[in-house]
Every structure is written in structure tokens, then in C-alpha cells.
PDB file of C-alpha atoms in Angstrom:
ATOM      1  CA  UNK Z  30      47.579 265.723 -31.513  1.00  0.00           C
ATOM      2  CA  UNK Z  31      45.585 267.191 -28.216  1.00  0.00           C
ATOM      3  CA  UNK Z  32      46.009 264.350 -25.767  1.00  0.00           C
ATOM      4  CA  UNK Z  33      42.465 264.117 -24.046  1.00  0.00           C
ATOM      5  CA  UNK Z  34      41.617 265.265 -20.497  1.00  0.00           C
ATOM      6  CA  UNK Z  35      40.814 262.494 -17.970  1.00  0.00           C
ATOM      7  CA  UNK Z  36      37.296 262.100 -17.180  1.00  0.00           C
ATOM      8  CA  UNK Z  37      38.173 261.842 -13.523  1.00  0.00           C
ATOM      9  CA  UNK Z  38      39.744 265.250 -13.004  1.00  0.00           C
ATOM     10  CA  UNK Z  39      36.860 267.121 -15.623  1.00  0.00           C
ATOM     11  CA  UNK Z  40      35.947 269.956 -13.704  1.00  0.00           C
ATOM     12  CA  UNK Z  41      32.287 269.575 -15.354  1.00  0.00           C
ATOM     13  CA  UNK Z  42      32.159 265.976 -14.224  1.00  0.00           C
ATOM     14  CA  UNK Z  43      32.738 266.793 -11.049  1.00  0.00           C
ATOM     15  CA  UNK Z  44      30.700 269.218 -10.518  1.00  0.00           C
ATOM     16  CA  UNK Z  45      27.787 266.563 -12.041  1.00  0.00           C
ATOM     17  CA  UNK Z  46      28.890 263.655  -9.208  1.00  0.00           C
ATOM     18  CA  UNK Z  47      28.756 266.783  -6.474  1.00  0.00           C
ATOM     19  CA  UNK Z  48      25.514 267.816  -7.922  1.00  0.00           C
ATOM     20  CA  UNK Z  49      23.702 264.627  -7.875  1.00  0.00           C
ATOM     21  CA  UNK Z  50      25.124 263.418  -4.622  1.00  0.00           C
ATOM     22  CA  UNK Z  51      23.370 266.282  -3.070  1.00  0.00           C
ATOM     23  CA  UNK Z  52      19.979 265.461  -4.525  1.00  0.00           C
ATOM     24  CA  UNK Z  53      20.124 261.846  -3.226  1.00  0.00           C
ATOM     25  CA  UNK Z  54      21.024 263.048   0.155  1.00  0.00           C
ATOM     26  CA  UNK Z  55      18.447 265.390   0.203  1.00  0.00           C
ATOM     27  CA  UNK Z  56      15.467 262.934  -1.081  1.00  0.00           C
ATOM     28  CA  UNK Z  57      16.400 260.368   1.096  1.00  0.00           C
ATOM     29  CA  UNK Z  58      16.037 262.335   3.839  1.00  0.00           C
ATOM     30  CA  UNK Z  59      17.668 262.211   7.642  1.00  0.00           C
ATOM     31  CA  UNK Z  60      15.184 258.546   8.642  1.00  0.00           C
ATOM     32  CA  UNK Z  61      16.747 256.826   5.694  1.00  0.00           C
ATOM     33  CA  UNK Z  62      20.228 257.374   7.025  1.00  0.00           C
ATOM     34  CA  UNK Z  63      19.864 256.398  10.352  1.00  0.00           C
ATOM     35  CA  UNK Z  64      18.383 253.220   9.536  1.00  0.00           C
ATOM     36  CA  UNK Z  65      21.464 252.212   7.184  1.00  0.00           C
ATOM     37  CA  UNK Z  66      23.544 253.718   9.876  1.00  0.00           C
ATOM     38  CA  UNK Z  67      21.995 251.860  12.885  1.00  0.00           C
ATOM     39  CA  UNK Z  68      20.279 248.877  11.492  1.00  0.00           C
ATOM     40  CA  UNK Z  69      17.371 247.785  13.654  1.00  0.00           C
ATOM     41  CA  UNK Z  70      13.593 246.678  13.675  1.00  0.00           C
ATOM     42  CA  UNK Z  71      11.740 248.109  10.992  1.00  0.00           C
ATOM     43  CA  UNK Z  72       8.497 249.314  11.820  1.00  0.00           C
ATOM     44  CA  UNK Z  73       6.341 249.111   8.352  1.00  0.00           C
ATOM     45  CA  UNK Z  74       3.631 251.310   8.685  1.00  0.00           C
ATOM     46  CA  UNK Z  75       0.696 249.109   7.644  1.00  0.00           C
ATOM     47  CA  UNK Z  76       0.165 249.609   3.792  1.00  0.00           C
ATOM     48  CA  UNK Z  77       4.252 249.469   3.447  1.00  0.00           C
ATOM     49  CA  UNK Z  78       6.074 247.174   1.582  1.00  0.00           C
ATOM     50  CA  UNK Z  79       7.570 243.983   3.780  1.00  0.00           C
ATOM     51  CA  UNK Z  80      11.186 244.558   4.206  1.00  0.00           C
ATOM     52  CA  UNK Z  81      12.707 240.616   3.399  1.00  0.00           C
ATOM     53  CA  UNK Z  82      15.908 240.409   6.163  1.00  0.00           C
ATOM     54  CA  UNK Z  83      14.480 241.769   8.442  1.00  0.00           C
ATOM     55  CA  UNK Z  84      11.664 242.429  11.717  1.00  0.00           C
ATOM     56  CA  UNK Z  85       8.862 244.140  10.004  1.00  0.00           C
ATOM     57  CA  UNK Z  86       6.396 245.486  12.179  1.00  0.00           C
ATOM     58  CA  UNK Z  87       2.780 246.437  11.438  1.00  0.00           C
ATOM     59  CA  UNK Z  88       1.451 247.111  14.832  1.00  0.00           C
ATOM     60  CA  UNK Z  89      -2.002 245.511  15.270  1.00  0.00           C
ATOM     61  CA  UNK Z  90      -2.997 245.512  11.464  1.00  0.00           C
ATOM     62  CA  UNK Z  91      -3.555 242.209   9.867  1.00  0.00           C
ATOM     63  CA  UNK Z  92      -0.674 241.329   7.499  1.00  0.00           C
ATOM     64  CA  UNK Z  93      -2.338 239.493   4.099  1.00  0.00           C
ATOM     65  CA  UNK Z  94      -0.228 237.290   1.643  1.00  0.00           C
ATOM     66  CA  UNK Z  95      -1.998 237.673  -1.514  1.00  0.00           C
ATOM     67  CA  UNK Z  96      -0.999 234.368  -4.121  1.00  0.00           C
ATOM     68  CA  UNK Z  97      -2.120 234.044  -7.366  1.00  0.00           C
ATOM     69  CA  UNK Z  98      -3.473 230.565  -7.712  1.00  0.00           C
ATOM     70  CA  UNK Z  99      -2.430 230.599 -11.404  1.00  0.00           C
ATOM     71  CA  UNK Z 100       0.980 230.336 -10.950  1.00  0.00           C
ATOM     72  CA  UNK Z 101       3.137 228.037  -9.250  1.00  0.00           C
ATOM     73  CA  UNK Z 102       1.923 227.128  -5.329  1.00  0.00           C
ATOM     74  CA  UNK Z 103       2.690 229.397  -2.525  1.00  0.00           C
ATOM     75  CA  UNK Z 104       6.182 228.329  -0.351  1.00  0.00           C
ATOM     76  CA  UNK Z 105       7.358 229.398   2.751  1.00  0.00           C
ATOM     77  CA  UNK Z 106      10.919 228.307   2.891  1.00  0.00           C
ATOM     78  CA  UNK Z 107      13.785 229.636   5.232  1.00  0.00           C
ATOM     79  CA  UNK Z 108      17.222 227.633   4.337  1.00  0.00           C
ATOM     80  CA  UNK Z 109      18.715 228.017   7.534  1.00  0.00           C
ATOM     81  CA  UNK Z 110      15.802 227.324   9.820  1.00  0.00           C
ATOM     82  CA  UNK Z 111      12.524 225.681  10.087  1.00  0.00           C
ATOM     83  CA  UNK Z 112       9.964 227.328   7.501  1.00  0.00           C
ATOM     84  CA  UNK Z 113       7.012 228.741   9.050  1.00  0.00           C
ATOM     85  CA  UNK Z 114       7.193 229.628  13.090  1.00  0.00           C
ATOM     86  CA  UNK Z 115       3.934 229.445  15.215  1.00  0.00           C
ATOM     87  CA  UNK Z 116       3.664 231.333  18.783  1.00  0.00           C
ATOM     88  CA  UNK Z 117       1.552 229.604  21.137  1.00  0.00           C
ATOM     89  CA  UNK Z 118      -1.096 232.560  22.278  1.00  0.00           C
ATOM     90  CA  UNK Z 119      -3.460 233.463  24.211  1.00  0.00           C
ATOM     91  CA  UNK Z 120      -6.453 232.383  22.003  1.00  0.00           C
ATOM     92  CA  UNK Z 121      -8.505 229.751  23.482  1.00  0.00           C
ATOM     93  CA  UNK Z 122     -11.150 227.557  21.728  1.00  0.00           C
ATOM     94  CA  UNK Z 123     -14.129 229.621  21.637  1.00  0.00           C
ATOM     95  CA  UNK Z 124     -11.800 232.163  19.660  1.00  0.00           C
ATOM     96  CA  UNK Z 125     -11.260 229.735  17.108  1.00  0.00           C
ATOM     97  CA  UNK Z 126     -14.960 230.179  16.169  1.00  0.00           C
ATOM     98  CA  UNK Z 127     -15.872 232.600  13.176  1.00  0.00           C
ATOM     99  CA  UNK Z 128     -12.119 232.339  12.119  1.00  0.00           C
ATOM    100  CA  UNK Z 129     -12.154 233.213   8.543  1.00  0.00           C
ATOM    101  CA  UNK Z 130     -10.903 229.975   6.085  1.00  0.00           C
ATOM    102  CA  UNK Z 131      -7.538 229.588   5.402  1.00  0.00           C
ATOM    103  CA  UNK Z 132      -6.983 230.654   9.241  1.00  0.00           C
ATOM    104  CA  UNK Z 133      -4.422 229.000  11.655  1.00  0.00           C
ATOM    105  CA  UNK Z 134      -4.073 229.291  15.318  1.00  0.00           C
ATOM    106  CA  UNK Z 135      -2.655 228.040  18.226  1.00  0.00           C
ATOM    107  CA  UNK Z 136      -4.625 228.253  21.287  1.00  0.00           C
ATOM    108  CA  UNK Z 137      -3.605 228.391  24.946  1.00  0.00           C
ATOM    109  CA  UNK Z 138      -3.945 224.753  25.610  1.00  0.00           C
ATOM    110  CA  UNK Z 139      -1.007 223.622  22.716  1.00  0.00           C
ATOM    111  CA  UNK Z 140      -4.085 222.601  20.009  1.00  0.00           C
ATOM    112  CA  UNK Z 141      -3.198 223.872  16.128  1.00  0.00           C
ATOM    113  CA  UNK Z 142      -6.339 224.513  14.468  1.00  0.00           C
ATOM    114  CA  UNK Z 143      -6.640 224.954  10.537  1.00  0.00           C
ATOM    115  CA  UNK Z 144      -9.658 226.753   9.846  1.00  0.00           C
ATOM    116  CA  UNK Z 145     -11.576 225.013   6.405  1.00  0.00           C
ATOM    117  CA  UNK Z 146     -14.473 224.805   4.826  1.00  0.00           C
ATOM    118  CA  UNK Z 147     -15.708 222.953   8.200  1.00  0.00           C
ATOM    119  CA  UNK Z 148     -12.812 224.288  10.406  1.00  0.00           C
ATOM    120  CA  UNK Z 149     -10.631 221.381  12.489  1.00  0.00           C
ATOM    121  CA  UNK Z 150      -7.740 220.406  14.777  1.00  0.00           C
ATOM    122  CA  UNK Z 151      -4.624 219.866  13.314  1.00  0.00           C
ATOM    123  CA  UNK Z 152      -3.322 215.973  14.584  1.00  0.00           C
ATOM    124  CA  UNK Z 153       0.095 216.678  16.889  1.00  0.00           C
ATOM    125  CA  UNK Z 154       1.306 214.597  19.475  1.00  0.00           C
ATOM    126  CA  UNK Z 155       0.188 217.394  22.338  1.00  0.00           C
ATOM    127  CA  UNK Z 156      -3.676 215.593  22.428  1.00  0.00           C
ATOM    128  CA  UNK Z 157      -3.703 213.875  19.753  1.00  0.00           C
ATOM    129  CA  UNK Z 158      -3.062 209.624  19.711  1.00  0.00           C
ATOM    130  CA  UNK Z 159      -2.405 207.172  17.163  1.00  0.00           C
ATOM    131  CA  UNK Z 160      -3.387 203.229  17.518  1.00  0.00           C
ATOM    132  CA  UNK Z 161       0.212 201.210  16.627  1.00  0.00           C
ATOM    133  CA  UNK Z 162       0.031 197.417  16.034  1.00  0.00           C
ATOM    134  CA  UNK Z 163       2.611 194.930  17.771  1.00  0.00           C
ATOM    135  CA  UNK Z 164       3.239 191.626  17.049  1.00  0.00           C
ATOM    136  CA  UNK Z 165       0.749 189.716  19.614  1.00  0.00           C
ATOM    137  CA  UNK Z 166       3.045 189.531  22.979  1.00  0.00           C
ATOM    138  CA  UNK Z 167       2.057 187.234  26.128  1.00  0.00           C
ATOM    139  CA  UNK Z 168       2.984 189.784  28.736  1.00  0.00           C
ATOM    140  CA  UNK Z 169       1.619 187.991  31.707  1.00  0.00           C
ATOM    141  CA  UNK Z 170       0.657 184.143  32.358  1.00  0.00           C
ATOM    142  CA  UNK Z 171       0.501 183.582  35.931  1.00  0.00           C
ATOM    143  CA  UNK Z 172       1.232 180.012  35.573  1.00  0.00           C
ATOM    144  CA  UNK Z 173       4.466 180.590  34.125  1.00  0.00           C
ATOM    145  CA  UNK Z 174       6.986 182.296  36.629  1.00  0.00           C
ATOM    146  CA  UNK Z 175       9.089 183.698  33.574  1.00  0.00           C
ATOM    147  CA  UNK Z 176       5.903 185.106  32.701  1.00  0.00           C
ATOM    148  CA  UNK Z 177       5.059 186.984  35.561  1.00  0.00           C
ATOM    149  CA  UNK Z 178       8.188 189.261  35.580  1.00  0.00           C
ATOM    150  CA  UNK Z 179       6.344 192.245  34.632  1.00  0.00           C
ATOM    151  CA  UNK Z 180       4.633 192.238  37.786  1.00  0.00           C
ATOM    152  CA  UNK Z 181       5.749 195.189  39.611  1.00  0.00           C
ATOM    153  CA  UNK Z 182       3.453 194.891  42.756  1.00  0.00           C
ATOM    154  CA  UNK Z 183       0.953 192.539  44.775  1.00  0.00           C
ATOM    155  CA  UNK Z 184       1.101 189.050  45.800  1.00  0.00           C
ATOM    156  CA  UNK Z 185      -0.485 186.153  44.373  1.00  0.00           C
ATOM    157  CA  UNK Z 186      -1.484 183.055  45.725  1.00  0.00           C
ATOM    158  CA  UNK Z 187       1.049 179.506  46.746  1.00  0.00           C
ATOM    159  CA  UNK Z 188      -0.394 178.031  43.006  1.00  0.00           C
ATOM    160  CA  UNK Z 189       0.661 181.882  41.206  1.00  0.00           C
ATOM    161  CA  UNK Z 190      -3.314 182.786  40.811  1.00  0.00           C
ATOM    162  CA  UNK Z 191      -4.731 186.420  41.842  1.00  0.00           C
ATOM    163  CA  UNK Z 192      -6.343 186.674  45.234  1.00  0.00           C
ATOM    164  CA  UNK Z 193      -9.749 188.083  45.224  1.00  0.00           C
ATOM    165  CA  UNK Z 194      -9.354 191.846  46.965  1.00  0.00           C
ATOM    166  CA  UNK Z 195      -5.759 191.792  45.734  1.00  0.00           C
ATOM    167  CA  UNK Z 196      -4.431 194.263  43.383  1.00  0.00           C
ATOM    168  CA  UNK Z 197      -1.583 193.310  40.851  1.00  0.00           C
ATOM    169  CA  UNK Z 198       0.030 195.694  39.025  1.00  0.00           C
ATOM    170  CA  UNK Z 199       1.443 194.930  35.681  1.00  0.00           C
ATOM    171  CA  UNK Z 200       4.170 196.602  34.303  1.00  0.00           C
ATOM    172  CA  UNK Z 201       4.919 197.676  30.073  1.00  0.00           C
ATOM    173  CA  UNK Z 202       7.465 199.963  30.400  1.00  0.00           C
ATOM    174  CA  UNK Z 203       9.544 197.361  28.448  1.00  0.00           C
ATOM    175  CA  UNK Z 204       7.165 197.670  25.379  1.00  0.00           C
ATOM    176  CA  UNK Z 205       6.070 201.239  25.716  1.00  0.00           C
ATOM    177  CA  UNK Z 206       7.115 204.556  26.924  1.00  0.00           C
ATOM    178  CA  UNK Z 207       4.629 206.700  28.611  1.00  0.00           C
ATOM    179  CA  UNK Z 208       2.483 204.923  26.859  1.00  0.00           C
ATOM    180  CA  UNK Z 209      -1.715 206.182  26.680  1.00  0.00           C
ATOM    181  CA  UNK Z 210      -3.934 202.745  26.548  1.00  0.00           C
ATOM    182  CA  UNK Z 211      -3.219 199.153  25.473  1.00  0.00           C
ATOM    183  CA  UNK Z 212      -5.342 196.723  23.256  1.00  0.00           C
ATOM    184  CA  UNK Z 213      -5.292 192.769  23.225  1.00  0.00           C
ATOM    185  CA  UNK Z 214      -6.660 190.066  24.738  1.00  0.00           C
ATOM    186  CA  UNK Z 215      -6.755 189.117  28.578  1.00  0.00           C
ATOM    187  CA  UNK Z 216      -8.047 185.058  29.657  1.00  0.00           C
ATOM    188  CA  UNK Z 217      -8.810 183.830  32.810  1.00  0.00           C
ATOM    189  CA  UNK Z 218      -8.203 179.843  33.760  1.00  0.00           C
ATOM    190  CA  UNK Z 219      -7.612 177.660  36.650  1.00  0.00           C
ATOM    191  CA  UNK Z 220     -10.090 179.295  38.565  1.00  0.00           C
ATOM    192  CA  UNK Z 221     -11.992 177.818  42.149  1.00  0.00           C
ATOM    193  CA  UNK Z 222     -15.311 179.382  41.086  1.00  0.00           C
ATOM    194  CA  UNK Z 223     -17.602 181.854  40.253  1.00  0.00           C
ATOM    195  CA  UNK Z 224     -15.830 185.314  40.053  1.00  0.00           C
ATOM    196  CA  UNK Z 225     -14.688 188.841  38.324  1.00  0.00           C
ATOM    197  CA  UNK Z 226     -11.797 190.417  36.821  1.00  0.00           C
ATOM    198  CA  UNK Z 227     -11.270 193.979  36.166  1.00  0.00           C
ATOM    199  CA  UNK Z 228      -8.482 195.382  34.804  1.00  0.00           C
ATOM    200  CA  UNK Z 229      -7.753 199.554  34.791  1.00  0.00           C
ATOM    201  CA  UNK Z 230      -4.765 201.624  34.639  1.00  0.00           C
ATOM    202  CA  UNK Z 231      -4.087 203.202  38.049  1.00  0.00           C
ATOM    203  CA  UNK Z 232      -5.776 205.122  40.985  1.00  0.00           C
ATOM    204  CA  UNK Z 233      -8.982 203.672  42.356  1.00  0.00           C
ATOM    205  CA  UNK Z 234     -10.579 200.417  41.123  1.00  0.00           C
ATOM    206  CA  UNK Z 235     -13.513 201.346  39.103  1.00  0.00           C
ATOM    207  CA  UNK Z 236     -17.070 199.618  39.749  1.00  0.00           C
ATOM    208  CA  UNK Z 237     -17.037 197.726  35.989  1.00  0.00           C
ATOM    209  CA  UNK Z 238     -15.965 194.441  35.378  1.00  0.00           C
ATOM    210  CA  UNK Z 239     -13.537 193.036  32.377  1.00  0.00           C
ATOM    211  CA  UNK Z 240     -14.532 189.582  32.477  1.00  0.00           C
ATOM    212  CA  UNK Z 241     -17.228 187.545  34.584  1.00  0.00           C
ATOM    213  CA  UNK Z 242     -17.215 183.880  35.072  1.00  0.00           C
ATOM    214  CA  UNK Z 243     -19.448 181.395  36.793  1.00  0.00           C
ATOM    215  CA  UNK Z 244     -18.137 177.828  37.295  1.00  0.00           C
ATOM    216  CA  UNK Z 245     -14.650 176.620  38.102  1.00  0.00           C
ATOM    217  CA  UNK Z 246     -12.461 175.298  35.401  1.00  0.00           C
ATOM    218  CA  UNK Z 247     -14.103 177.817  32.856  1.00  0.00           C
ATOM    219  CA  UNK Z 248     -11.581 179.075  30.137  1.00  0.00           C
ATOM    220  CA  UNK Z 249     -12.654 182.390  29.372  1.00  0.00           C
ATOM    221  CA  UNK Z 250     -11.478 185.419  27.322  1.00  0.00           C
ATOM    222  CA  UNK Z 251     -12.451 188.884  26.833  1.00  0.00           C
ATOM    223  CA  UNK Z 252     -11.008 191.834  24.623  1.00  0.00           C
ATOM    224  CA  UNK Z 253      -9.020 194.357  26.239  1.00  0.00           C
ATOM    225  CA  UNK Z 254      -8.970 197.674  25.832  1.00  0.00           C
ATOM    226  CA  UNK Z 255      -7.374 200.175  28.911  1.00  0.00           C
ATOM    227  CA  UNK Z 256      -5.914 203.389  29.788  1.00  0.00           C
ATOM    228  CA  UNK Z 257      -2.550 203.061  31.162  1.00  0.00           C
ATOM    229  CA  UNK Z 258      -1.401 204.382  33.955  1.00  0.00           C
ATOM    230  CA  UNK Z 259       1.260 205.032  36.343  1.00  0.00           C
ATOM    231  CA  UNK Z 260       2.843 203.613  39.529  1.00  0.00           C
ATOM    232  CA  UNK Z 261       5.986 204.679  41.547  1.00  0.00           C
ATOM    233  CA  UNK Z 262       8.829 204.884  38.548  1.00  0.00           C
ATOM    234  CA  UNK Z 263       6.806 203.050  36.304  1.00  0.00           C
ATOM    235  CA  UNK Z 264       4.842 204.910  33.521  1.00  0.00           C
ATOM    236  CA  UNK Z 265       2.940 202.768  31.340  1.00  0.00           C
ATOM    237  CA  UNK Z 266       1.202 199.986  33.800  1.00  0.00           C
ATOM    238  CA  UNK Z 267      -1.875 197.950  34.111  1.00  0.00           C
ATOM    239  CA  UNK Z 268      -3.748 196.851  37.537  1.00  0.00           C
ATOM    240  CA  UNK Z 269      -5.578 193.662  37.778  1.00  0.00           C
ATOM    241  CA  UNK Z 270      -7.651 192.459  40.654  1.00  0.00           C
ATOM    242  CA  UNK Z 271     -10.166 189.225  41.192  1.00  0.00           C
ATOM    243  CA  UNK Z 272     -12.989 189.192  42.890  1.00  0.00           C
ATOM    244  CA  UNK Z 273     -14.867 186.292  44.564  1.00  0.00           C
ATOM    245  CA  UNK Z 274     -12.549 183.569  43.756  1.00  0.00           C
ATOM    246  CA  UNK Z 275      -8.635 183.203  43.230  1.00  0.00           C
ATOM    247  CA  UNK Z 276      -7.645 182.671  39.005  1.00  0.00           C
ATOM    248  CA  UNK Z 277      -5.018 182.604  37.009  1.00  0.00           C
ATOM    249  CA  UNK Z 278      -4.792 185.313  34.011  1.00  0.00           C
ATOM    250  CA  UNK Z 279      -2.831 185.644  30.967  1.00  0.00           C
ATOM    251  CA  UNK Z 280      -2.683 188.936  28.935  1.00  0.00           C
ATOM    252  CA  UNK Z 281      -1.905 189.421  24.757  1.00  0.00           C
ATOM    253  CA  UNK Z 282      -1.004 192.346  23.965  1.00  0.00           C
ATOM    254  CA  UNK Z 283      -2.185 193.138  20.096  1.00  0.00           C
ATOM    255  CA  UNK Z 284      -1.402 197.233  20.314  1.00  0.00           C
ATOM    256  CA  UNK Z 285      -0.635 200.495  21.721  1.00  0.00           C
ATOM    257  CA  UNK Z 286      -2.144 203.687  22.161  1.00  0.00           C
ATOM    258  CA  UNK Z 287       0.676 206.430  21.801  1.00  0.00           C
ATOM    259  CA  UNK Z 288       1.391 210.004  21.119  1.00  0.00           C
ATOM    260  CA  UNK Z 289       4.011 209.163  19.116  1.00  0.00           C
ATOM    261  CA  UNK Z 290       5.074 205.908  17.318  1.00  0.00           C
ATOM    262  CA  UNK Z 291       8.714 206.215  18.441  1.00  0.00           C
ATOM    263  CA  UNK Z 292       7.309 205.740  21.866  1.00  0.00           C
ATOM    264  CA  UNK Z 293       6.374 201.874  20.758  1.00  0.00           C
ATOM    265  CA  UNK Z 294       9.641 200.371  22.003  1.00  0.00           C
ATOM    266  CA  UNK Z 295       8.881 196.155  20.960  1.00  0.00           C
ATOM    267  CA  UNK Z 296       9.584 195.681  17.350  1.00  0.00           C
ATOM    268  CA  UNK Z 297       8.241 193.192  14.949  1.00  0.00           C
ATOM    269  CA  UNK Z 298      11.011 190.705  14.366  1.00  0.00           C
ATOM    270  CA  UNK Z 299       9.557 189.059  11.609  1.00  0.00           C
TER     271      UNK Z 299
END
């Protein structure tokens, strides 16, 4: 019996390897073999087909993800990261304007906007706020000196009312951090006569009032609704100042305006 030749030292078989190797080599062509050799960016010539792995680009020609809405939904996933990345650009508002639908942008000021049937902003916590409800909290009673620890500036009078011309300043960093506006409730009582409140956030004190009485011994509340503002180290403050005669005032707090509801830092107990 004729033992058979190996197929590894056939002479026609290698000739066939030699043969095709060469017609790979020479198809491929000298670009292919640099870029396996020295793996880089991988400029796609628009029309191309996108390279998964790695930085495809297509120079300023719009890229297009076409989806057929028959099948399952379109998903943007990336395992080891966060799935879809957004640069902040240049765009501005106007720009957003004529966007075709389906569009997203970021424009220079931080806003997302998600271009619909109607087009709109996208809610994040860069300009948007959102209204979170507290369990109702006293946070100032000037007749109670445990309740007028949040006051962070001023003077009141030898009974513990405001003195007309006399900012207070009322401090909720203990509630709130860097909080936008509050909502509640603020009373004035104990009062020598006619006068005003206002209450504000910070800076100058505006020309409106928050609540207006006429007589002494008047028990009178209002709702309350102000930007916060900021004073020295604190962030998230209220100013109050009488006018005409000295009163005492007491403040509820019923919610808060934030960014964020993490930034809500009193909790409901109950």
C-alpha cells in the first residue's frame, strides 16, 4: 500500500496558499494595511459604511440612522459607558428654529431641545425647576426665641417684633440647598398699628408689599411666594422688613422651588 503524501508539504497546495495570498495582498491594496498596521481614526468618506469600534469621521456631511419602525425600537446602548453623548455647541436659540423633527440640540446657554411636532425644551436641572412639597414647617415666630434662630441678620425690637426701616434676614439653608423660591404662609400679629410687610430674597427692597394692615391687634395672613436669595455664606435666605409700625411675624413654610429634589434637605417624618 502507497502511504499518502501530507497535504502540508503538496507541492500543488502550496503553490495554491502562495497563489491566493498574493491576490489578497494585491486587492487589499497598500491603505488597507496601514490601517491594520497603525490603527487610528477612520475617516469614512460620507456614503461609507460606519466602522463599529471605532472614530468614524464624515467631515461636515450629515450622518442619518435609518430604523425600520416595524421591527423592534431603536437602542443606543454602550455597556461600559453612558449611552448616547451630547456636546454642548455653539448653536444658540434662534438656530433651533426650522430644525427638522426628530432633531436634538444643545445650545450655547446648556438648554437640550427635542425638536417635535411643535418643537420644545427638554426639562434638566440647568433652567429648569420643579415645585417639592414639605411638611408645613414654622421657620420663624418672633415671639418665640427658639424660633427666631434662623435669623441670620438685623435686630428686632426689646418685645422680639420687626422695626419699621429694619431689614431681617431669614435664613433656610437648614431646609434647602441653593435653593430657587419658597412657598407657604407668612402672619403678622402683635402689631402697634397700621403698617406693611414685604418680604423678597436679597439685594434691594422692592416697592411691593406682602401684607398690609390697618389697626393694631389685627391677626393677619397672606400667601407667600419668593425668590430666594443670598447673603454672606448663606445661599437660600429670605429678607423681611416692616414699615410704619413695629410687628411680630411668623412664617410656614409649605414648599420649595429647586433644581433638583435632592437639594430639599427637611424630610417628611411622618
Amino acid at each position: 500500500m502507497t502511504p499518502q503524501q501530507d497535504s502540508d508539504h503538496d507541492p500543488q497546495r502550496r503553490r495554491l496558499l502562495r497563489r491566493a495570498a498574493t491576490v489578497a495582498a494585491g486587492g487589499a491594496g497598500a491603505g488597507v494595511v496601514a490601517a491594520v498596521g497603525l490603527p487610528g481614526t477612520a475617516q469614512a468618506a460620507p456614503g461609507d459604511n460606519l466602522v463599529l469600534g471605532t472614530t468614524n469621521d464624515a467631515g461636515t456631511a450629515s450622518t442619518t440612522l435609518v430604523h425600520d419602525a416595524a421591527q423592534t425600537p431603536l437602542h443606543l446602548e454602550n455597556t461600559a459607558g453612558v449611552p448616547l453623548r451630547l456636546v454642548p455647541s455653539a448653536l444658540t436659540t434662534a438656530d433651533t428654529r426650522g430644525f427638522a423633527t426628530g432633531s436634538v440640540a444643545v445650545t450655547d446657554e446648556g438648554g437640550m431641545y427635542a425638536q417635535a411636532q411643535s418643537g420644545g425644551w427638554v426639562w434638566t436641572s440647568e433652567w429648569a425647576t420643579t415645585s417639592v412639597a414639605v411638611p408645613p414647617t414654622r421657620v420663624l415666630d418672633t415671639r418665640d426665641v427658639n424660633l427666631r434662630r434662623n435669623l441670620v441678620s438685623g435686630s428686632l425690637d426689646a418685645n422680639g417684633r420687626l422695626q419699621p426701616g429694619v431689614p431681617v434676614v431669614l435664613a433656610l439653608d437648614a431646609y434647602v440647598r441653593d435653593g430657587y423660591a419658597v412657598k407657604g404662609n407668612v402672619t403678622v400679629v402683635g402689631m402697634t398699628g397700621a403698617g406693611v410687610l414685604t418680604v423678597w430674597g436679597s439685594g434691594a427692597k422692592p416697592t411691593a408689599s406682602t401684607v398690609n394692615w390697618s389697626t393694631a391687634g389685627t391677626i393677619l395672613s397672606n400667601f407667600l411666594f419668593s425668590q430666594l436669595g443670598a447673603f454672606g455664606s448663606f445661599r437660600s435666605v429670605l429678607t423681611l422688613q416692616a414699615a410704619a409700625s413695629p410687628t411680630h411675624v411668623i412664617v410656614d413654610m409649605t414648599s420649595l422651588l429647586v433644581g433638583h429634589p435632592s437639594q430639599v434637605l427637611l424630610k417628611d417624618e411622618g
